[in-house]
mmCIF file of C-alpha atoms in Angstrom:
data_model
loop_
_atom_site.group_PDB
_atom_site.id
_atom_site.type_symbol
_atom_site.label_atom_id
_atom_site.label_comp_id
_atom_site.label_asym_id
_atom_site.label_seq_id
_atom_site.Cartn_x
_atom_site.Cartn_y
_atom_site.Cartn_z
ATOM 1 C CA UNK P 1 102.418 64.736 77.532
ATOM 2 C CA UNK P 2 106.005 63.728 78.606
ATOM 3 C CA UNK P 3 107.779 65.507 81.820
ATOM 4 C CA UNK P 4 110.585 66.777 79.361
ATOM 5 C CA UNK P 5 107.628 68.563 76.637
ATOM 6 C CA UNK P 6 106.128 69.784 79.754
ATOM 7 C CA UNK P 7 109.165 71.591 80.690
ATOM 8 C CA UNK P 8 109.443 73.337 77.244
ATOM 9 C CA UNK P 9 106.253 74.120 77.709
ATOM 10 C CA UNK P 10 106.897 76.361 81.016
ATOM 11 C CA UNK P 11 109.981 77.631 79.091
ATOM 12 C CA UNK P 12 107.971 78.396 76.476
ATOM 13 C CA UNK P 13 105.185 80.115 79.091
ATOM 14 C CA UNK P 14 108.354 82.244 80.253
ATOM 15 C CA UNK P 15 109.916 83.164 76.890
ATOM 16 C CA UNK P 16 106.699 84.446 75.650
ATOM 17 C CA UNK P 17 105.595 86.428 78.706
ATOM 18 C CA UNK P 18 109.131 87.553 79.885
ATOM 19 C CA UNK P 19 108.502 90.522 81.562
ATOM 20 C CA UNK P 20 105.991 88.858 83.751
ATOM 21 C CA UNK P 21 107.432 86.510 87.200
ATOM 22 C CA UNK P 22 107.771 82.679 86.492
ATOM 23 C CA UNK P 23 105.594 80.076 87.654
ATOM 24 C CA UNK P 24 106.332 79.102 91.303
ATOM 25 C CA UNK P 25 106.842 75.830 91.848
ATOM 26 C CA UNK P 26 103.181 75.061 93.419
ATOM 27 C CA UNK P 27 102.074 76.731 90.176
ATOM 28 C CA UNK P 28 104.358 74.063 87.971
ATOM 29 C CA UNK P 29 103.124 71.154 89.796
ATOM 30 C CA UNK P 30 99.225 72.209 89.268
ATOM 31 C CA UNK P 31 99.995 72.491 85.922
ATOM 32 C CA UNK P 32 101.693 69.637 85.538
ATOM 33 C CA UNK P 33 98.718 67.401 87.444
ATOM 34 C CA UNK P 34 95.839 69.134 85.140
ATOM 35 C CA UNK P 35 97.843 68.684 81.709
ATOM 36 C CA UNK P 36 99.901 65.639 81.376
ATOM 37 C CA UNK P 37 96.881 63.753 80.606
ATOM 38 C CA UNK P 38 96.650 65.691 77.734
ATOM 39 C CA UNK P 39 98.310 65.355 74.043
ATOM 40 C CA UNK P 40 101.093 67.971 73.977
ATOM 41 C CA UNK P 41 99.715 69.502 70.771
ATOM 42 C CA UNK P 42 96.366 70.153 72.644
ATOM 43 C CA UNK P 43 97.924 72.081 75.225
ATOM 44 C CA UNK P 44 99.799 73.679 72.403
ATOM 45 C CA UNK P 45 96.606 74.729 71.079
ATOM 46 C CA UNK P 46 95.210 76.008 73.773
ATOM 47 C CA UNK P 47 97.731 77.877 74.945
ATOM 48 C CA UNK P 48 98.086 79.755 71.606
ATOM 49 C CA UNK P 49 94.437 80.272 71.818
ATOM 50 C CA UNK P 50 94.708 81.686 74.893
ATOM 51 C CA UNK P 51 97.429 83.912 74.213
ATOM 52 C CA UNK P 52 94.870 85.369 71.373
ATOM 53 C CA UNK P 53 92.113 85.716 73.721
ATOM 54 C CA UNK P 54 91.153 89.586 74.143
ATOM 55 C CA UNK P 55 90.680 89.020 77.990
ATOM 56 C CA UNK P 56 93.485 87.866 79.612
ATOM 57 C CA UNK P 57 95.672 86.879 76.834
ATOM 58 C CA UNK P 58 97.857 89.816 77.667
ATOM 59 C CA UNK P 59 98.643 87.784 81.004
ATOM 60 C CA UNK P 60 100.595 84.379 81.501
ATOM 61 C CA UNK P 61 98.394 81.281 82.294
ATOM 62 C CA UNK P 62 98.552 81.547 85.958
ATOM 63 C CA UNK P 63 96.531 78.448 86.668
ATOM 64 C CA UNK P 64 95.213 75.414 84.681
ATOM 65 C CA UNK P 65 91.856 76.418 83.688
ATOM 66 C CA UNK P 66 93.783 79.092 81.796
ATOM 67 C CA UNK P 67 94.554 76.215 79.055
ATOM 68 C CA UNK P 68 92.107 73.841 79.953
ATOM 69 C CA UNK P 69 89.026 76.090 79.328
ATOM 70 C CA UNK P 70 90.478 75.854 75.718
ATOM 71 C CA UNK P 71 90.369 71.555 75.888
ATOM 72 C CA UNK P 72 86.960 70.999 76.059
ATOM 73 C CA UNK P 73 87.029 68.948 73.149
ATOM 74 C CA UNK P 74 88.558 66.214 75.231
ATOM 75 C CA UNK P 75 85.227 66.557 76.878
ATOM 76 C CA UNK P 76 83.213 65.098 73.679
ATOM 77 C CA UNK P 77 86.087 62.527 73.415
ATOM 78 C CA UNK P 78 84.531 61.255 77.193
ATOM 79 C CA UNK P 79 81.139 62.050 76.631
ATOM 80 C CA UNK P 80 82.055 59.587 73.025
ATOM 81 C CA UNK P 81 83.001 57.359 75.721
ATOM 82 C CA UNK P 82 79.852 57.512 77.108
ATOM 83 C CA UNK P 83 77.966 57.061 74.029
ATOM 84 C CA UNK P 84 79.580 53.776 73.129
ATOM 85 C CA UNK P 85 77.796 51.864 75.940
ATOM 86 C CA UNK P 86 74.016 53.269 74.535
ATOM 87 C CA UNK P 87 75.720 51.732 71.226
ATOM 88 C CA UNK P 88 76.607 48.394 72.772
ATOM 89 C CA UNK P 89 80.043 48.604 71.472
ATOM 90 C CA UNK P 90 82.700 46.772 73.576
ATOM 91 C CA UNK P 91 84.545 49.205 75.674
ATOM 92 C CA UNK P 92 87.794 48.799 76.686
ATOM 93 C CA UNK P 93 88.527 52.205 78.795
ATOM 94 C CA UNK P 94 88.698 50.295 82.462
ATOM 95 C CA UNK P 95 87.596 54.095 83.728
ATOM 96 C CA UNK P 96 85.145 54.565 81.376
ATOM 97 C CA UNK P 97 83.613 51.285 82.783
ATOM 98 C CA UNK P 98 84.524 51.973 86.434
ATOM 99 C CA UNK P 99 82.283 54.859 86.206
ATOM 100 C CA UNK P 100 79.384 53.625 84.365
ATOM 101 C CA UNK P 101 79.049 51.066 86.634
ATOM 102 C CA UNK P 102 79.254 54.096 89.498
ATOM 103 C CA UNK P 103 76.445 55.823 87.852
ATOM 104 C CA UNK P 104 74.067 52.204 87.310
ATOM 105 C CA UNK P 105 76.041 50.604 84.452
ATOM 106 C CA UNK P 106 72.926 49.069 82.275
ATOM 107 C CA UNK P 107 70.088 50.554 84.665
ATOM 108 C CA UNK P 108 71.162 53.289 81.841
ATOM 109 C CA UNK P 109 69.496 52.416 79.004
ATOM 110 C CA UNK P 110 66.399 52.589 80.504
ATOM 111 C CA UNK P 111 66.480 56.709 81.465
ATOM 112 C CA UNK P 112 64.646 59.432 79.122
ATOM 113 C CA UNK P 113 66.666 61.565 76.256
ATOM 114 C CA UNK P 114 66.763 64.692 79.819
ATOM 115 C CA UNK P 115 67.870 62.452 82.032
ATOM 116 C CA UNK P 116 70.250 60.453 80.106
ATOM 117 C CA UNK P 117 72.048 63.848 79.445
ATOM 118 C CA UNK P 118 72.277 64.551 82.774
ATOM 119 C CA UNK P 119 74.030 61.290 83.756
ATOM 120 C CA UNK P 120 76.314 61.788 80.447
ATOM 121 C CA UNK P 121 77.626 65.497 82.281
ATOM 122 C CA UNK P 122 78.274 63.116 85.549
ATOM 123 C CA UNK P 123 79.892 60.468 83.337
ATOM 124 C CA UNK P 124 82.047 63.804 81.479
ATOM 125 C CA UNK P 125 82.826 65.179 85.140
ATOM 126 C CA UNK P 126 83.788 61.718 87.290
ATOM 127 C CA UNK P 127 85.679 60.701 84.082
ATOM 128 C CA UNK P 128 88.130 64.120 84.546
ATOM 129 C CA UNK P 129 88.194 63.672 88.811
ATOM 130 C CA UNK P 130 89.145 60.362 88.179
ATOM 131 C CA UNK P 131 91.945 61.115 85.720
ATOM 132 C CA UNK P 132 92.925 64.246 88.265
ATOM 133 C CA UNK P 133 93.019 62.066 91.161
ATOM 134 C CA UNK P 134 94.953 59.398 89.375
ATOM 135 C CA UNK P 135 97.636 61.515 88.124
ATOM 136 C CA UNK P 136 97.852 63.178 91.713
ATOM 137 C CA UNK P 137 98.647 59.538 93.132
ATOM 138 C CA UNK P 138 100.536 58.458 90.388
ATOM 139 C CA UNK P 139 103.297 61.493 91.655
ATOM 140 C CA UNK P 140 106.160 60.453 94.140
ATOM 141 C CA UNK P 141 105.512 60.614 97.934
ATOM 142 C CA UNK P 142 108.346 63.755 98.130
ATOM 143 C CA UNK P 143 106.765 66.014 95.057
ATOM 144 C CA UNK P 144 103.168 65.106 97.572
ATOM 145 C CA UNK P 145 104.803 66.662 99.976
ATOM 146 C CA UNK P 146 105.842 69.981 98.723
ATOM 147 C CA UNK P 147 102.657 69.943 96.961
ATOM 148 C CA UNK P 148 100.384 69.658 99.801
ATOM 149 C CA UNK P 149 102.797 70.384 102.502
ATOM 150 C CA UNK P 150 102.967 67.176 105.234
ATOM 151 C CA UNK P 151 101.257 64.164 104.225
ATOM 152 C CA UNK P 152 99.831 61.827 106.565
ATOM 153 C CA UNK P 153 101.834 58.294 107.691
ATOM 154 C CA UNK P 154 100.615 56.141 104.367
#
């Protein structure tokens, strides 16, 4: 997702809850870390299914897992990802590759149907910390700061 579709987006957030307080800006920025990984019409998605949801679609999305409860098929996209090394197929995802090499690259093949589940969960969760942690460095020093408040001497 772009920074200008993730503005509509909070507009959007606004104009369909109006009677409810905008997003603060901490709010924005843990938005915008979670999501802009994400194809726009995903989030799109997910936010209309939550506003359907009989829970809490009454209320604004107040924090990411709001929408990204909704975007778990991006987790069978990484858990494809995973997949395509049992397969032997040449993959070209450098973080896909990063991590299967994290959690024993080939020494992989060689676990039972249980187990090999297990380490395809680990491959689904390191795969989304990774992509978190990138997009939180990939933001400039001064957005850092207001984020987390002082950040050390880099």
């Amino acid at each position: 997702m772009k920074r200008t579709e993730f503005d509509k987006l909070i507009q959007l957030f606004d104009q369909t809850y109006p009677k409810q307080p905008k997003l603060t800006v901490a709010q924005e920025m843990m938005f915008w870390i979670s999501l802009q990984s994400y194809p726009v019409e995903a989030i799109m998605a997910a936010f209309i299914s939550h506003t359907n949801d009989k829970e809490i679609g009454a209320w604004k999305p107040q924090v990411p897992v709001n929408l990204t409860r909704y975007l778990q098929e991006s987790d069978i996209d990484i858990r494809n990802k995973f997949q395509e090394f049992y397969d032997h197929k040449d993959v070209k995802d450098e973080l896909a590759i990063k991590i299967w090499n994290r959690l024993g690259g080939a020494s992989l093949l060689r676990l039972t149907v249980s187990e090999s589940e297990k380490k395809a969960q680990m491959f689904v969760d390191l795969y989304k910390q990774e992509q978190i942690g990138n997009n939180y460095n990939a933001l400039p020093k001064k957005i850092k700061t207001k984020l987390i408040g002082v950040l050390g001497n880099d």
